[in-house]
Amino acid sequence: MPPVELCLVIPVLNERDNIAPLVACVDAVLGGIGWEIIFVDDDSRDGTRAAIAAVARQHPNVRLLHRIGRRGLASAFVEGAQASMAPLIAAMDGDLQHDERLLPKMVAALRSGQYDLAIGSRHVDGGGLGEWDKTRAGMSDFATRLSRMVLKVPVSDPMTGFFMLRRDVFDQAVRGLSAIGFKILLDIVASLPTPPRIKELPYVFRTRVAGESKLDAGVLRDFALLLVDKMIGHIVPVTFVLFAVVGLCGIAAHLVVLLVGMRLAELPFERAQLLATALAILGNFALNNIFTFGDRRLRGWRFVRGLITFSAICAVGAVGNLGVASFLFGAQRSSWWFAGLVGAAMSLVWNYAVSSVVTWRKR
Ligand code: GDD
Ligand code: MN
């Protein structure tokens, strides 16, 4: 066997029927190139790993990385790449939608030394989206525009999941990666210290034959998180920003409930304030559970338990807030708004720091 020059990292989730055809396609086009495949499987339930084991008996250069309790194309690619030592690394889908005939061209482009990165693009002459409907194409187009906010170089198709790069280029980016969600190419290009030289090769996105797409609302959320993390993640964690935004919504909701409680329901102030506080905590908890900590979302009994710990943490935060604010306002003679703001900021940081490790602790 020739030494391994190229490692194909292929993230898979329930792709049983695509494994054998995919390896056959790759094998057919990569004659003369030493290659290996690392399938990164996030605990598929359909027999994908058995299918991989079956092809590995014929192809000793096919390997498996089995992850448990993890999700996401981006982190799967990173871990697969790190499990290999090949000088060239490619990312490819495991559902035959990426045209494997591009692989030799990508290798040639990188071997020439003129490029750092070769991408399969659907937005250059000869490329295309295949049979995507208007909605999906529109979403992809919108995401492509948004991604320009974090990219320092023009990339015709930053949303593509089909590309190849040199290991030394990957190593320059790897410590800065967000590795959130699906869009690993965007992440890599935005994390490189200098703009890479990119070879763009056209391909037409094929129609999926076996298995199902994994695109869902979570993928959209993760894309937004990736963009925010790339823009400000080096200053504050992106979950803190979400937590703060949810907190601001909570204050607005609090004031609305207070107003409605007093004006319409004619509750005395203390009652209305108590009701508003309770609803704001419940609302904040539910929103943080969906957005901020959506990756560790609490359901059923854990939801109830989480609500209890979250309320307790917020109560302690409120006491601290009051303590600091009255100290500044009283002893330090600070202005009311400064004292109020510092108190609120204190409790925000406290609530975030403690609830992220207690209420939404990583399991
Ligand atoms: N390990 C792992 N973990 N693999 C996953 C996961 C996951 O959480 N989610 C999806 N995959 C695998 C799928 O099994 C498939 O091999 C590949 O990642 C792409 O998933 P699809 O669900 O088929 O994605 P798609 O066709 O909607 O999206 C494709 O188009 C995008 C271009 O707009 C993918 O190619 C993306 O990579 C590409 O960016
Ligand atoms: Mn697909």
XYZ file of C-alpha atoms in Angstrom, residues 68-296:
229
model
C -21.405 8.968 21.935
C -23.535 11.810 23.292
C -22.183 14.206 20.663
C -23.666 15.851 17.595
C -22.610 18.125 14.799
C -20.899 17.921 11.465
C -18.264 20.534 12.327
C -16.905 18.906 15.462
C -17.090 15.500 13.776
C -14.845 16.775 10.984
C -12.346 18.302 13.404
C -12.028 15.154 15.487
C -11.743 12.949 12.425
C -8.995 15.154 10.990
C -7.137 15.037 14.281
C -7.259 11.254 14.319
C -5.232 11.159 11.102
C -1.684 12.179 10.134
C -2.229 12.461 6.384
C -0.799 15.674 4.870
C -4.058 16.339 2.989
C -7.479 16.328 4.639
C -10.850 16.433 2.900
C -14.376 16.893 4.228
C -17.135 15.078 2.407
C -20.724 14.097 3.138
C -21.578 10.449 3.594
C -24.743 10.504 1.480
C -23.260 10.600 -2.054
C -24.448 14.182 -2.623
C -20.868 15.390 -3.121
C -19.327 14.559 -6.468
C -16.291 12.383 -5.718
C -14.852 13.076 -9.194
C -13.636 16.409 -7.789
C -11.267 14.679 -5.390
C -8.357 14.103 -7.828
C -8.648 17.720 -8.998
C -8.504 18.932 -5.417
C -5.414 16.821 -4.784
C -3.768 18.206 -7.937
C -4.537 21.793 -6.907
C -2.982 21.326 -3.470
C 0.012 19.368 -4.760
C 0.809 22.249 -7.123
C 1.676 24.363 -4.090
C -0.359 27.262 -5.502
C -3.316 26.770 -3.192
C -3.947 26.199 0.517
C -7.523 25.087 0.130
C -9.599 23.512 -2.647
C -13.377 23.722 -2.411
C -16.233 22.183 -4.298
C -18.389 25.148 -5.267
C -21.963 25.221 -6.464
C -21.734 28.915 -7.321
C -19.074 29.027 -10.051
C -19.572 28.220 -13.736
C -20.458 24.569 -14.109
C -21.642 24.199 -10.515
C -25.194 24.032 -9.277
C -27.612 23.265 -6.498
C -29.163 20.305 -8.283
C -32.747 19.652 -7.342
C -33.008 22.005 -4.404
C -36.375 23.750 -4.091
C -36.745 27.550 -3.978
C -36.922 27.684 -0.169
C -33.754 25.693 0.419
C -31.868 27.590 -2.299
C -33.076 30.918 -0.865
C -31.980 29.960 2.635
C -28.557 28.926 1.393
C -28.216 32.179 -0.529
C -29.154 34.238 2.527
C -26.695 32.295 4.690
C -23.969 32.870 2.087
C -24.550 36.626 2.264
C -24.514 36.609 6.062
C -21.265 34.697 6.112
C -19.491 37.586 4.349
C -19.650 39.376 7.705
C -17.057 37.027 9.168
C -14.949 36.227 6.106
C -11.934 38.297 5.130
C -11.609 36.643 1.707
C -14.234 36.155 -0.979
C -15.436 32.537 -1.121
C -18.057 31.729 -3.749
C -19.600 28.921 -1.697
C -18.729 29.219 2.008
C -21.678 26.929 2.821
C -20.195 23.959 1.019
C -19.290 20.941 3.090
C -16.990 19.569 0.386
C -13.371 20.743 0.462
C -9.745 19.735 0.934
C -6.855 21.438 2.681
C -3.272 20.857 3.742
C -2.738 19.700 7.295
C -0.488 22.648 8.140
C -3.323 24.975 7.089
C -5.784 23.045 9.240
C -3.357 23.256 12.162
C -3.194 27.039 11.836
C -6.967 27.255 12.247
C -7.739 24.453 14.649
C -7.263 26.282 17.955
C -9.504 29.136 16.845
C -12.380 26.994 15.605
C -15.836 27.377 17.070
C -16.786 23.895 15.800
C -20.481 24.698 16.251
C -23.068 23.131 13.952
C -22.643 22.298 10.260
C -20.556 24.981 8.597
C -16.972 23.950 9.152
C -15.472 25.522 6.010
C -16.713 28.966 7.008
C -15.318 28.362 10.477
C -11.885 27.336 9.164
C -11.529 30.229 6.724
C -12.624 32.734 9.388
C -10.172 31.227 11.910
C -7.063 31.373 9.723
C -4.562 34.118 10.620
C -3.966 34.924 6.932
C -6.414 34.568 4.025
C -5.908 31.220 2.279
C -5.349 30.829 -1.454
C -8.480 29.037 -2.612
C -9.046 26.891 -5.686
C -12.745 26.731 -6.495
C -13.926 23.719 -8.460
C -17.481 23.504 -9.769
C -19.780 20.642 -8.856
C -23.487 19.974 -8.951
C -25.097 18.947 -5.678
C -26.584 15.509 -6.191
C -29.964 14.327 -5.027
C -30.012 12.111 -1.990
C -31.103 8.563 -2.776
C -30.909 6.666 0.507
C -31.421 7.974 4.047
C -32.699 11.378 5.175
C -31.332 14.909 5.476
C -30.497 16.017 9.022
C -31.217 19.684 8.398
C -33.585 21.044 11.055
C -34.233 24.179 13.109
C -31.237 23.355 15.292
C -28.963 23.733 12.282
C -30.220 27.303 11.735
C -29.700 28.174 15.376
C -26.189 26.735 15.251
C -25.412 28.786 12.154
C -26.420 31.987 13.950
C -24.318 30.958 16.944
C -21.341 30.293 14.686
C -21.557 33.763 13.129
C -21.852 35.476 16.514
C -19.018 33.385 17.929
C -16.777 34.258 14.992
C -17.548 37.962 15.415
C -17.296 38.385 19.184
C -16.412 34.955 20.592
C -12.848 36.048 21.338
C -14.246 38.704 23.707
C -17.168 36.985 25.458
C -18.706 33.515 25.158
C -21.587 33.473 22.726
C -23.893 31.824 25.252
C -23.356 34.801 27.582
C -24.538 37.165 24.851
C -27.672 35.072 24.349
C -28.222 34.909 28.096
C -27.997 38.715 28.308
C -30.382 39.212 25.367
C -32.883 36.830 26.957
C -32.468 38.791 30.214
C -33.313 42.067 28.426
C -36.444 40.463 26.960
C -37.272 39.342 30.492
C -37.102 42.923 31.772
C -39.395 44.113 28.979
C -41.862 41.293 29.681
C -41.683 42.082 33.383
C -42.716 45.702 32.798
C -45.579 44.666 30.517
C -46.952 42.203 33.085
C -46.611 44.818 35.802
C -48.537 47.349 33.761
C -51.264 44.896 32.771
C -51.513 43.567 36.330
C -51.993 47.014 37.815
C -54.105 48.686 35.122
C -56.312 45.852 33.841
C -56.399 43.359 36.695
C -56.192 46.185 39.258
C -53.769 44.281 41.438
C -51.937 46.155 44.191
C -48.329 46.979 43.195
C -46.653 44.305 45.370
C -48.889 41.574 43.950
C -48.362 42.673 40.372
C -44.608 42.935 40.948
C -44.528 39.416 42.420
C -46.490 38.042 39.467
C -44.247 39.847 36.980
C -41.136 38.522 38.700
C -42.391 34.946 38.680
C -43.401 35.126 35.027
C -40.120 36.781 34.042
C -38.130 34.003 35.720
C -40.267 31.332 34.068
C -39.977 33.048 30.669
C -36.217 33.520 31.002
C -35.817 29.916 32.007
C -37.830 28.636 29.055
C -36.032 30.877 26.523
C -32.568 30.060 27.852
C -33.523 26.413 27.751
C -34.403 26.662 24.060
C -31.842 29.151 22.747
C -28.904 29.770 25.075
C -28.494 26.195 26.202
C -30.418 24.515 23.385
C -27.659 21.941 23.061
C -28.330 20.754 26.636
